[in-house]
Short mmCIF file of C-alpha atoms in Angstrom, two decimals:
data_model
loop_
_atom_site.label_atom_id
_atom_site.label_comp_id
_atom_site.label_asym_id
_atom_site.label_seq_id
_atom_site.Cartn_x
_atom_site.Cartn_y
_atom_site.Cartn_z
CA UNK M 1 28.07 -46.88 -19.48
CA UNK M 2 25.18 -44.45 -19.75
CA UNK M 3 25.21 -41.96 -22.56
CA UNK M 4 24.80 -38.24 -22.01
CA UNK M 5 21.21 -38.48 -23.24
CA UNK M 6 20.41 -41.28 -20.77
CA UNK M 7 21.88 -39.25 -17.94
CA UNK M 8 19.83 -36.19 -18.92
CA UNK M 9 16.66 -38.29 -18.92
CA UNK M 10 17.18 -38.81 -15.17
CA UNK M 11 17.36 -35.08 -14.40
CA UNK M 12 13.60 -34.48 -13.99
CA UNK M 13 13.38 -37.30 -11.42
CA UNK M 14 16.43 -35.98 -9.59
CA UNK M 15 14.96 -32.48 -9.59
CA UNK M 16 11.65 -33.75 -8.19
CA UNK M 17 13.44 -35.62 -5.42
CA UNK M 18 15.43 -32.54 -4.43
CA UNK M 19 12.32 -30.33 -4.36
CA UNK M 20 10.48 -32.93 -2.24
CA UNK M 21 13.15 -32.52 0.44
CA UNK M 22 12.21 -28.84 0.73
CA UNK M 23 8.77 -29.92 1.92
CA UNK M 24 10.03 -32.76 4.10
CA UNK M 25 12.70 -30.80 5.93
CA UNK M 26 10.64 -27.62 6.19
CA UNK M 27 13.56 -25.18 6.24
CA UNK M 28 12.87 -23.52 2.89
CA UNK M 29 10.17 -21.12 4.15
CA UNK M 30 10.98 -18.13 1.98
CA UNK M 31 9.86 -19.62 -1.33
CA UNK M 32 6.66 -17.92 -2.41
CA UNK M 33 6.27 -16.02 0.85
CA UNK M 34 8.80 -13.25 1.24
CA UNK M 35 12.05 -12.46 -0.52
CA UNK M 36 15.33 -12.91 1.30
CA UNK M 37 17.67 -9.97 1.81
CA UNK M 38 19.73 -9.24 -1.28
CA UNK M 39 23.45 -9.83 -0.92
CA UNK M 40 24.13 -7.25 -3.65
CA UNK M 41 22.03 -4.64 -1.83
CA UNK M 42 23.87 -5.25 1.44
CA UNK M 43 27.22 -4.86 -0.36
CA UNK M 44 25.93 -1.65 -1.96
CA UNK M 45 24.91 -0.35 1.49
CA UNK M 46 28.38 -1.10 2.86
CA UNK M 47 29.96 0.79 -0.04
CA UNK M 48 27.61 3.72 0.51
CA UNK M 49 28.48 3.77 4.21
CA UNK M 50 32.17 3.80 3.31
CA UNK M 51 31.55 6.93 1.25
CA UNK M 52 29.87 8.59 4.25
CA UNK M 53 32.84 7.78 6.47
CA UNK M 54 35.43 8.72 3.82
CA UNK M 55 33.71 11.25 1.52
CA UNK M 56 35.45 11.83 -1.78
CA UNK M 57 37.73 8.79 -1.72
CA UNK M 58 35.70 6.39 -3.80
CA UNK M 59 33.16 8.18 -5.98
CA UNK M 60 32.88 11.93 -6.18
CA UNK M 61 36.28 13.60 -6.14
CA UNK M 62 35.55 17.34 -6.14
CA UNK M 63 33.88 17.64 -2.74
CA UNK M 64 34.32 20.70 -0.56
CA UNK M 65 32.68 22.07 2.57
CA UNK M 66 30.07 23.83 0.44
CA UNK M 67 28.69 20.66 -1.19
CA UNK M 68 29.63 17.80 1.13
CA UNK M 69 26.38 18.19 3.08
CA UNK M 70 24.33 17.52 -0.06
CA UNK M 71 26.56 14.62 -1.06
CA UNK M 72 26.38 12.93 2.35
CA UNK M 73 22.65 13.68 2.66
CA UNK M 74 22.00 11.99 -0.67
CA UNK M 75 23.94 8.92 0.45
CA UNK M 76 22.14 8.80 3.81
CA UNK M 77 18.79 8.92 1.99
CA UNK M 78 19.89 6.06 -0.27
CA UNK M 79 21.15 4.05 2.71
CA UNK M 80 17.81 4.52 4.46
CA UNK M 81 15.94 3.11 1.46
CA UNK M 82 18.30 0.16 0.99
CA UNK M 83 18.50 -0.81 4.65
CA UNK M 84 14.78 -0.36 5.35
CA UNK M 85 13.97 -2.81 2.58
CA UNK M 86 16.69 -5.34 3.43
CA UNK M 87 16.11 -5.28 7.21
CA UNK M 88 12.38 -5.66 6.59
CA UNK M 89 13.06 -8.71 4.43
CA UNK M 90 15.30 -10.21 7.10
CA UNK M 91 12.73 -9.66 9.85
CA UNK M 92 9.89 -11.11 7.76
CA UNK M 93 12.01 -14.15 6.94
CA UNK M 94 12.96 -14.58 10.60
CA UNK M 95 9.28 -14.39 11.58
CA UNK M 96 8.32 -17.07 9.01
CA UNK M 97 10.82 -19.51 10.49
#
């Protein structure tokens, strides 16, 4: 039975074989070209959108008609930045394929 050290000695060869499949199959186009959309950023955008739909329920509690416009405007500005970047990444990745 192989020892742990003997098994670890095989890891570089295994790694090389896996990476070779990226070239052979040709489906890993994003490496080194353009970043993929960020799952965390998309989740953040969904949470921001929730706060636009239901202002005051998740983050800021003391909203009123005098300040809700600023609050929602700030969120909309943030959403624009997040979604512009993430949609751009998705479109660039789609174009590479």
